[in-house]
XYZ file of C-alpha atoms in Angstrom:
480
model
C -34.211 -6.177 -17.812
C -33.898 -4.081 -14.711
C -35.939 -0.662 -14.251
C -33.123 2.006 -13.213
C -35.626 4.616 -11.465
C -34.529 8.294 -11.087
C -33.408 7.851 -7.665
C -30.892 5.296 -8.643
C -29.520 6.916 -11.166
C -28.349 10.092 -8.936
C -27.110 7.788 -6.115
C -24.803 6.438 -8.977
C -23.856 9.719 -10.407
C -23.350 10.808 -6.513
C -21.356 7.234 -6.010
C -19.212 8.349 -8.964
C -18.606 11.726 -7.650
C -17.236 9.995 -4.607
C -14.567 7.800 -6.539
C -13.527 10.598 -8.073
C -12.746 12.365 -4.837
C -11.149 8.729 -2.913
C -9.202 8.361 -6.035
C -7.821 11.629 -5.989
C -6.806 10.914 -2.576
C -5.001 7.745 -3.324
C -3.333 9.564 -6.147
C -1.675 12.475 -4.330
C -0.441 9.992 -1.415
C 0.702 7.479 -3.805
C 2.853 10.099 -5.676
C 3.629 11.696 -2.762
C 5.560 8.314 -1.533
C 7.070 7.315 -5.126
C 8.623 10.952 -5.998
C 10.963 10.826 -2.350
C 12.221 7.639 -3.102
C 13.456 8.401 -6.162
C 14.408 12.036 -4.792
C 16.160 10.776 -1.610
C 19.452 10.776 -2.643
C 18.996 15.121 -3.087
C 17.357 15.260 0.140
C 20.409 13.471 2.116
C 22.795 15.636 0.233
C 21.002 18.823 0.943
C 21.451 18.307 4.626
C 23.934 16.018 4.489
C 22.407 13.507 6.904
C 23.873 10.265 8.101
C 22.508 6.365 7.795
C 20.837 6.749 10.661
C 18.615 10.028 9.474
C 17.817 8.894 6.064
C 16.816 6.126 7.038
C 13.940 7.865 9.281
C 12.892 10.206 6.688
C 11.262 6.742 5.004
C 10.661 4.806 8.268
C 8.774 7.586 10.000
C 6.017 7.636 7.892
C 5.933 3.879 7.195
C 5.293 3.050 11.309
C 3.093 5.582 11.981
C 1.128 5.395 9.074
C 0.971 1.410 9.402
C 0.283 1.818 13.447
C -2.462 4.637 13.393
C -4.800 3.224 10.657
C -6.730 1.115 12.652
C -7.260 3.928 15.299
C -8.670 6.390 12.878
C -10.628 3.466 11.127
C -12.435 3.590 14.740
C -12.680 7.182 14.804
C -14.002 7.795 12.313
C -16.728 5.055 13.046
C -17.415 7.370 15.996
C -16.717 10.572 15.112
C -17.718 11.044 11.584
C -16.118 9.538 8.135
C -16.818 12.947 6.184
C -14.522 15.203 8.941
C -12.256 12.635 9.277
C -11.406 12.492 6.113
C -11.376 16.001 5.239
C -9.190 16.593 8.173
C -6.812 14.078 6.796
C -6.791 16.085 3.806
C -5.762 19.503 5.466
C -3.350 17.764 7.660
C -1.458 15.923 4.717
C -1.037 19.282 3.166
C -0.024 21.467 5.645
C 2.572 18.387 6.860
C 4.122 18.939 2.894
C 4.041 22.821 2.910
C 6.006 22.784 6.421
C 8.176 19.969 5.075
C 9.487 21.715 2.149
C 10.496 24.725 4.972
C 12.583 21.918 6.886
C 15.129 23.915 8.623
C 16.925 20.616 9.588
C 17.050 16.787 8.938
C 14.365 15.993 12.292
C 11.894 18.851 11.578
C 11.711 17.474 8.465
C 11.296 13.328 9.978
C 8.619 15.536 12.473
C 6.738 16.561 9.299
C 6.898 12.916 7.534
C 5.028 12.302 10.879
C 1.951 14.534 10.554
C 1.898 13.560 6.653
C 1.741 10.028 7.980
C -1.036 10.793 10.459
C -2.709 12.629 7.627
C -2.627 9.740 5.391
C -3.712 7.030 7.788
C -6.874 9.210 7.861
C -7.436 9.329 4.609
C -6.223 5.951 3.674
C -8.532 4.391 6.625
C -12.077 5.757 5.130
C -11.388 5.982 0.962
C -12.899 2.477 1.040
C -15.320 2.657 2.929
C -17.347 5.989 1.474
C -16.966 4.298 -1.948
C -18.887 0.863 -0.389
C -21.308 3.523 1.359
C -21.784 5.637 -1.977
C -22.253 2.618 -4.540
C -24.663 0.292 -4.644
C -23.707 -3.516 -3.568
C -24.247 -4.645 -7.389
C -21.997 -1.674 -8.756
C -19.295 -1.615 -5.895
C -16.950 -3.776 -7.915
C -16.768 -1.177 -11.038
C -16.199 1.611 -8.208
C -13.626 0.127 -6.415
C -11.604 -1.434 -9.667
C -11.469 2.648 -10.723
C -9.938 3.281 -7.167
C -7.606 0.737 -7.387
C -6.600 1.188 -10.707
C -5.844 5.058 -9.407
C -2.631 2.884 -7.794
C -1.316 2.469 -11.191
C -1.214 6.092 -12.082
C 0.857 6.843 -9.077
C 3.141 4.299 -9.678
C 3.895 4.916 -13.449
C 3.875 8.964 -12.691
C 5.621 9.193 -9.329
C 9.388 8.174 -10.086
C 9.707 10.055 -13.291
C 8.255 13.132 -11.507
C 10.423 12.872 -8.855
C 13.493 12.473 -10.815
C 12.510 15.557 -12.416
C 11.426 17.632 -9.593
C 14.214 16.796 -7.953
C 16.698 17.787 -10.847
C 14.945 20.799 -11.960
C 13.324 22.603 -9.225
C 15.184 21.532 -5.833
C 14.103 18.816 -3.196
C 11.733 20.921 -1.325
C 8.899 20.848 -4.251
C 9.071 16.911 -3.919
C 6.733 17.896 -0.797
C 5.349 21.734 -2.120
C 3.829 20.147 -5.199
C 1.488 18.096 -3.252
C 0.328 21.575 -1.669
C -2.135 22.481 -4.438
C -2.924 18.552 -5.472
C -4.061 18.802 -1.821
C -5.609 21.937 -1.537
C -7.911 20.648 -4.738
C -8.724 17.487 -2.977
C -9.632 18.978 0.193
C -11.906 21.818 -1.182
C -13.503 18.635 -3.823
C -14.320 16.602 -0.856
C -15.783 19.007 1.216
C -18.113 19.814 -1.906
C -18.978 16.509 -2.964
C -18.896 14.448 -0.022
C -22.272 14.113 2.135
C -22.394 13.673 5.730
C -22.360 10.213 6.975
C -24.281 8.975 10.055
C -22.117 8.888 12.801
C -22.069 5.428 15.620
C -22.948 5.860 18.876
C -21.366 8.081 21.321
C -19.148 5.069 23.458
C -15.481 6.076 25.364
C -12.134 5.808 23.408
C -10.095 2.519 24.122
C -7.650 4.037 25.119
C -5.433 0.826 26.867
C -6.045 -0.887 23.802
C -4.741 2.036 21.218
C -1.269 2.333 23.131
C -0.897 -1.138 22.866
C -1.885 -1.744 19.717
C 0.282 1.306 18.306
C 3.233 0.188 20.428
C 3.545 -3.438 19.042
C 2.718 -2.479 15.150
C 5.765 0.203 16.216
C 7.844 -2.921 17.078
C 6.617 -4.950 14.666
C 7.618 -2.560 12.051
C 10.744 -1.313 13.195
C 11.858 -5.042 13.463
C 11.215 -5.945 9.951
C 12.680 -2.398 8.086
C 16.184 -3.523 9.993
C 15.782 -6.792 9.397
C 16.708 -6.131 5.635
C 19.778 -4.126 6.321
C 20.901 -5.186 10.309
C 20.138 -9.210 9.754
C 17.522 -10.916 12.004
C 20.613 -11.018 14.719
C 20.296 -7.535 14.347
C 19.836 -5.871 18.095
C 17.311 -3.661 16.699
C 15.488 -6.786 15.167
C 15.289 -8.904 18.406
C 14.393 -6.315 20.576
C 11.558 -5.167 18.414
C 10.288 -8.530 17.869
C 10.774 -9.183 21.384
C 8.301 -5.945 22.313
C 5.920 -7.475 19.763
C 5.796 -11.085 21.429
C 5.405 -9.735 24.800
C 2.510 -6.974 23.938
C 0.078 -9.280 21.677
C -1.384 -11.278 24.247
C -1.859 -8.075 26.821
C -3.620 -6.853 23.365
C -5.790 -10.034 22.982
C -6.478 -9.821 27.046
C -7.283 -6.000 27.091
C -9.269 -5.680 23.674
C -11.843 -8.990 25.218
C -12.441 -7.035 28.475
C -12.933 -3.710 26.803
C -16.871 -2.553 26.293
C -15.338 -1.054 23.040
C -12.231 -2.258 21.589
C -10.515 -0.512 18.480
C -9.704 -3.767 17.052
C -12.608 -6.451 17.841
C -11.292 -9.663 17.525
C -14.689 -11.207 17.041
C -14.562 -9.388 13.805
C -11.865 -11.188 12.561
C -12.929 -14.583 13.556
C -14.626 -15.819 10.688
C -13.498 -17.861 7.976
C -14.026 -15.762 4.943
C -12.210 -12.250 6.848
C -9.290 -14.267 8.393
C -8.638 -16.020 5.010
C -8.877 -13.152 2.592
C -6.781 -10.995 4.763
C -4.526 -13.446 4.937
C -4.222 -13.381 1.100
C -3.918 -10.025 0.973
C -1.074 -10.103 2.827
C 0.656 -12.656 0.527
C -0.261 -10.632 -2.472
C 0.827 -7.458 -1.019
C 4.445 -9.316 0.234
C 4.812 -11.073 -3.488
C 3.737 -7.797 -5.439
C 5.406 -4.631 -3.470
C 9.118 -5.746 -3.864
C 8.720 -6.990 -7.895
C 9.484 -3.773 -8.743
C 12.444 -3.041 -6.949
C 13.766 -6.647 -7.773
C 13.298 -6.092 -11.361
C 15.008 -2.528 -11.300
C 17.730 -4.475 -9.771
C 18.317 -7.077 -12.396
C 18.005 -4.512 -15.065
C 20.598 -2.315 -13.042
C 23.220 -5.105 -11.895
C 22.755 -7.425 -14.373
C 22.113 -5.502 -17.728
C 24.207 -2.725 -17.140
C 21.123 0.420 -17.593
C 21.108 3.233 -16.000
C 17.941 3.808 -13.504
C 15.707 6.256 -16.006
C 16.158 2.704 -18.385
C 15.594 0.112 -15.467
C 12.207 2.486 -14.651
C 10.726 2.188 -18.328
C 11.372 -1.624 -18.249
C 9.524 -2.218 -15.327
C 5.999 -0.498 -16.639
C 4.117 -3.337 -17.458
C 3.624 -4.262 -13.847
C 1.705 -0.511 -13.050
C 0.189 -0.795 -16.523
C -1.180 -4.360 -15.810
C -2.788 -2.842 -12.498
C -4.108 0.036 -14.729
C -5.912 -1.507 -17.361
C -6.655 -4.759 -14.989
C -8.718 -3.242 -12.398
C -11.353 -0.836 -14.001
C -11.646 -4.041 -16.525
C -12.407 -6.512 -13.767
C -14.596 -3.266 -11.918
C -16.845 -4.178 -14.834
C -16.727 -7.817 -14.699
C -17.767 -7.807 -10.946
C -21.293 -7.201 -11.951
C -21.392 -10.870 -13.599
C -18.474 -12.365 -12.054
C -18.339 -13.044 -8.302
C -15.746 -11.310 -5.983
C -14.368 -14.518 -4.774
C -13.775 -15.557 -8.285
C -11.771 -12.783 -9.645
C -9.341 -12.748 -6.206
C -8.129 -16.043 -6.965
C -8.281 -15.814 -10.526
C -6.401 -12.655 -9.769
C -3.773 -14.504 -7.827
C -3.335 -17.238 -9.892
C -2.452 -14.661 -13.018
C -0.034 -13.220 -9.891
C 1.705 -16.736 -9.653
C 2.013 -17.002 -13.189
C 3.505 -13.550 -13.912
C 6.150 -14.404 -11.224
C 6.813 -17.859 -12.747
C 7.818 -16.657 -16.169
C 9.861 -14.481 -14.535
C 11.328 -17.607 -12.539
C 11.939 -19.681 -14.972
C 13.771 -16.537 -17.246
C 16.709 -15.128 -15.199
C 18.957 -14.958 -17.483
C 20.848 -11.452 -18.997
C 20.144 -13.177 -22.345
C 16.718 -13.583 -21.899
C 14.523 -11.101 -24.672
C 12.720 -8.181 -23.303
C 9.756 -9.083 -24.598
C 9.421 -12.571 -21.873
C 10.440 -10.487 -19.083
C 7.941 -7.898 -19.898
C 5.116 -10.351 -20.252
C 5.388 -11.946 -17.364
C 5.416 -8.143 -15.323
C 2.361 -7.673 -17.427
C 0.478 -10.879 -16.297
C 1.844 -10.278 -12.757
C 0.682 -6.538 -13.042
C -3.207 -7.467 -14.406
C -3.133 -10.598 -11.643
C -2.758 -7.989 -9.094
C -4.882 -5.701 -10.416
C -7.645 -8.167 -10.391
C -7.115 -9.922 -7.218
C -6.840 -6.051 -5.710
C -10.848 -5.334 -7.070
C -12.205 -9.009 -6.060
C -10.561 -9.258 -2.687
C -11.247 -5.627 -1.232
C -14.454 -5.776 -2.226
C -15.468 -9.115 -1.191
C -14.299 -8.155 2.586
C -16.104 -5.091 2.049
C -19.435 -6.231 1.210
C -19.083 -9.061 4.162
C -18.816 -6.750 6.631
C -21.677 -4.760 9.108
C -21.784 -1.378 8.539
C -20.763 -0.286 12.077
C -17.596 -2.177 11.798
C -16.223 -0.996 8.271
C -13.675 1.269 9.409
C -11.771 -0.286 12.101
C -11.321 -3.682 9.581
C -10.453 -1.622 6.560
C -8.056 0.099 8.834
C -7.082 -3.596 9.829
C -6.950 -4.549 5.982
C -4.481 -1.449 4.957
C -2.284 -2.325 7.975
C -1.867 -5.981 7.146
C -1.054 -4.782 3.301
C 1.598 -2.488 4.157
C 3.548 -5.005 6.740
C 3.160 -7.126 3.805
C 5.125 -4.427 1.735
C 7.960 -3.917 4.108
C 8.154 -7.623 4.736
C 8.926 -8.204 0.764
C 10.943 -5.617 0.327
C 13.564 -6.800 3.282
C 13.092 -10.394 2.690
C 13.840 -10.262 -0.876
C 16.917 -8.463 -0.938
C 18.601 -10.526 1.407
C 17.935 -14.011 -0.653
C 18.748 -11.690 -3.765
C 22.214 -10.983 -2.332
C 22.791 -14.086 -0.112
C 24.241 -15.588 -3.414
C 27.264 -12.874 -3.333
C 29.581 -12.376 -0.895
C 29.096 -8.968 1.464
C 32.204 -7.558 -0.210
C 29.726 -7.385 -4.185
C 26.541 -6.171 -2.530
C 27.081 -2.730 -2.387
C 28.174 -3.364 -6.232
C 24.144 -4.844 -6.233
C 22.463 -1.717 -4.763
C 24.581 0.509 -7.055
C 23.850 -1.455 -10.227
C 27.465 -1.726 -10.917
C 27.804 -5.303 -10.775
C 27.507 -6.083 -14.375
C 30.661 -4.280 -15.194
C 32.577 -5.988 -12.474
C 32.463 -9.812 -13.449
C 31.080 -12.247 -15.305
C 31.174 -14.674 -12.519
C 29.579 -12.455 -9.911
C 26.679 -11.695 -12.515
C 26.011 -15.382 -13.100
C 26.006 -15.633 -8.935
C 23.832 -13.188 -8.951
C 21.083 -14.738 -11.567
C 21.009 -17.751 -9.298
C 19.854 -14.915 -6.983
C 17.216 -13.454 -8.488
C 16.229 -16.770 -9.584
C 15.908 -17.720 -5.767
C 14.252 -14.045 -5.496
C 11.503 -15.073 -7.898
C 10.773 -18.631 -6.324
C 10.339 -17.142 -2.853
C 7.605 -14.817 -4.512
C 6.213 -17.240 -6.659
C 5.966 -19.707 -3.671
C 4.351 -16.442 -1.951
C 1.780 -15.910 -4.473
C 0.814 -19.790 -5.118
C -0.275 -19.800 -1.221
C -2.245 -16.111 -1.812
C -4.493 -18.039 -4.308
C -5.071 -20.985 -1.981
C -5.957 -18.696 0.766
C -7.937 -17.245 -1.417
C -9.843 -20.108 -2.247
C -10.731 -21.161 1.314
C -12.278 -17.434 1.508
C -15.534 -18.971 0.617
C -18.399 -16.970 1.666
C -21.210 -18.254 3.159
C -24.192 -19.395 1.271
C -26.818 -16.435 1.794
């Protein structure tokens, strides 16, 4: 038995004042994000905005968001975690307050801009002060209650925003996160310590246009890619911006005396291979739910509040998967539970495969969201905190900026590429029948197209998840 001296015991009850604070943070953004989608529809009819500007209200945050956490990953290497983070905070909530004032459709796209800059600051650092504040041996339990703070977002967000939305008008979508983050802010600045700051070096500033330009691209590129096709103007020309500007990012990051993204960070076997399974978890989990909603809409006939209850088990699997594991990670290695986590990933996905069918009972569907749910959950805990504890402490920020960045590309990448092999299987004419959730009243024939659709939906993700758990395999660490 281990001695737990005095002075451990308060850096854990610190550590767990900490979580509580990071949580609470990935809480109100997480919300924040799931109550617009749902509410978007009230938003575009309020100012009765076009294609073109509802599309930006989502897109605005997702690219500058995606492109700016690495930056203040470095900055706050430099500058200071604690003021980062807290100004992240303030900035998020004064972004909502101004939002929910919008006098027109842009102010409001200008405001999902500063709540996107707000969020890559706080998004950046909530990892990293938890692997500061905990202990290496108690890290996993800290960050499998952080992760599993994902799940409460997900289950609460779309029913709140449906009834914001239908109760109390679109602009308290973005007021109620005013108080969540007026709490969070004035928490943080209680709780949190002050955190040694790096040395005083110059900004890269070459390196941070660059970077932020091609992520811009890169982004762009894959939201239209969904919608526009990969002929899609919009598609080539942003993938074109991204081809030309990587190598002038490789050349100008290896003759900077202080990059924002040093590529001899990302060199070694065990990063390069767990964030590349990240990446494949994030693309096979972020567009089950929407695919699922889908079937359930389309192909069942329910209405959305329905197609939203049948699609808990995923969020609940996260929930009760990652404080679980948290616990485990004290016995069980890091590496182990990431690919046991994306094995249970693969397996959720493949009942889900080999069931789509409008016949098939409830009860298979929802076990294999379940299994898919917990696989996540667990692979989630292992995986973040097995990069984590492999890195030097001077470098934590910039690479967990790196790791959030290649997670949400994953996201957008699903989403896009599994609606169009959902809907490749009906003719252009039905798809907006798809979208609507209409389809199942329109034909027989068209439904059973479709199931060979989400069928194909399922295999690409499956296929997706398989190769997550064999890069997570060859994430090996290093014998110490």
């Amino acid at each position: 038995m281990v001695a737990v001296t005095p002075q451990d015991d308060s850096r854990l009850r610190y550590a767990w004042r900490v979580c509580s604070v990071t949580s609470l943070g990935l809480v109100l953004i997480g919300i924040a994000g799931s109550t617009l989608n749902v509410a978007l529809p009230a938003v575009v009819r309020h100012f009765q905005a076009g294609a073109l500007e509802s599309g930006w209200i989502l897109l605005a945050f997702l690219l500058v968001n995606t492109a700016s956490l690495v930056f203040f990953g470095r900055v706050a290497d430099l500058l200071g975690r604690r003021e980062v983070y807290l100004a992240g905070f303030a900035l998020f909530t004064l972004a909502s307050l101004l939002a929910g004032l919008s006098p027109n459709v842009w102010f409001l796209v200008a405001m999902r801009v500063l709540q996107a800059v707000g969020a890559a600051m706080i998004l950046a650092n909530g990892t990293v002060i938890i692997t500061d504040a905990f202990p290496p041996e108690r890290l996993s339990q800290g960050m499998g209650v952080y992760i599993g703070t994902l799940s409460v977002a997900q289950l609460a967000g779309p029913t709140l925003g449906g009834l914001i939305a239908e109760t109390a008008g679109w602009q308290w979508i973005f007021w109620v996160n005013v108080p969540a983050g007026l709490i969070a802010l004035i928490w943080g600045a209680v709780i949190l310590r002050r955190m040694p700051r790096g040395p005083r070096r110059p900004v890269d500033a070459v390196g941070n246009v660059l970077l932020f330009a091609a992520l811009s691209a890169l982004m762009l590129a894959l939201s239209e890619a969904g919608s526009g096709g990969l002929g899609s103007p919009v598609v080539l020309a942003g993938a074109a911006v991204f081809a030309l500007l990587v190598p002038l990012i490789v050349v100008a990051e290896r003759r900077s005396s202080n990059p924002v993204l040093d590529l001899r960070l990302f060199g070694g076997r065990l990063l390069a291979y767990a964030n590349a399974a990240s990446f494949c978890n994030a693309l096979a989990r972020s567009a089950l739910i929407l695919v699922v909603a889908l079937y359930f809409q389309a192909a069942r006939g329910l209405d959305a509040f329905e197609a939203g209850l049948s699609v808990l088990p995923v969020p609940a699997g996260i929930g009760l998967a990652s404080p679980l594991v948290g616990l485990l990670g004290r016995r069980v290695s890091p590496y182990a539970l990431s690919i046991g986590g994306a094995v249970l990933s693969a397996l959720g996905l493949g009942t889900l495969m080999l069931s789509a069918d409008p016949a098939t009972p409830y009860w298979v569907i929802g076990i294999g969201l379940f299994v898919a749910g917990c696989g996540s959950g667990t692979f989630l805990t292992g995986n973040t905190t097995q990069v984590m504890r492999a890195l030097p402490s001077g470098s934590l920020g910039v690479v967990n900026g790196f790791r959030v960045m290649v997670m949400n590309i994953g996201i957008v990448l699903s989403i896009g590429l599994s609606l169009s092999v959902l809907t490749g299987s009906v003719g252009p004419q039905l798809r907006a029948q798809v979208y609507a959730g209409t389809l199942s009243t329109l034909s027989p024939v068209a439904v059973g197209q479709l199931m060979d659709g989400f069928q194909r939906a399922y295999a690409v993700l499956f296929a997706v998840a398989l190769a997550g758990a064999v890069l997570a395999a060859l994430a090996r660490p290093r014998p110490r």
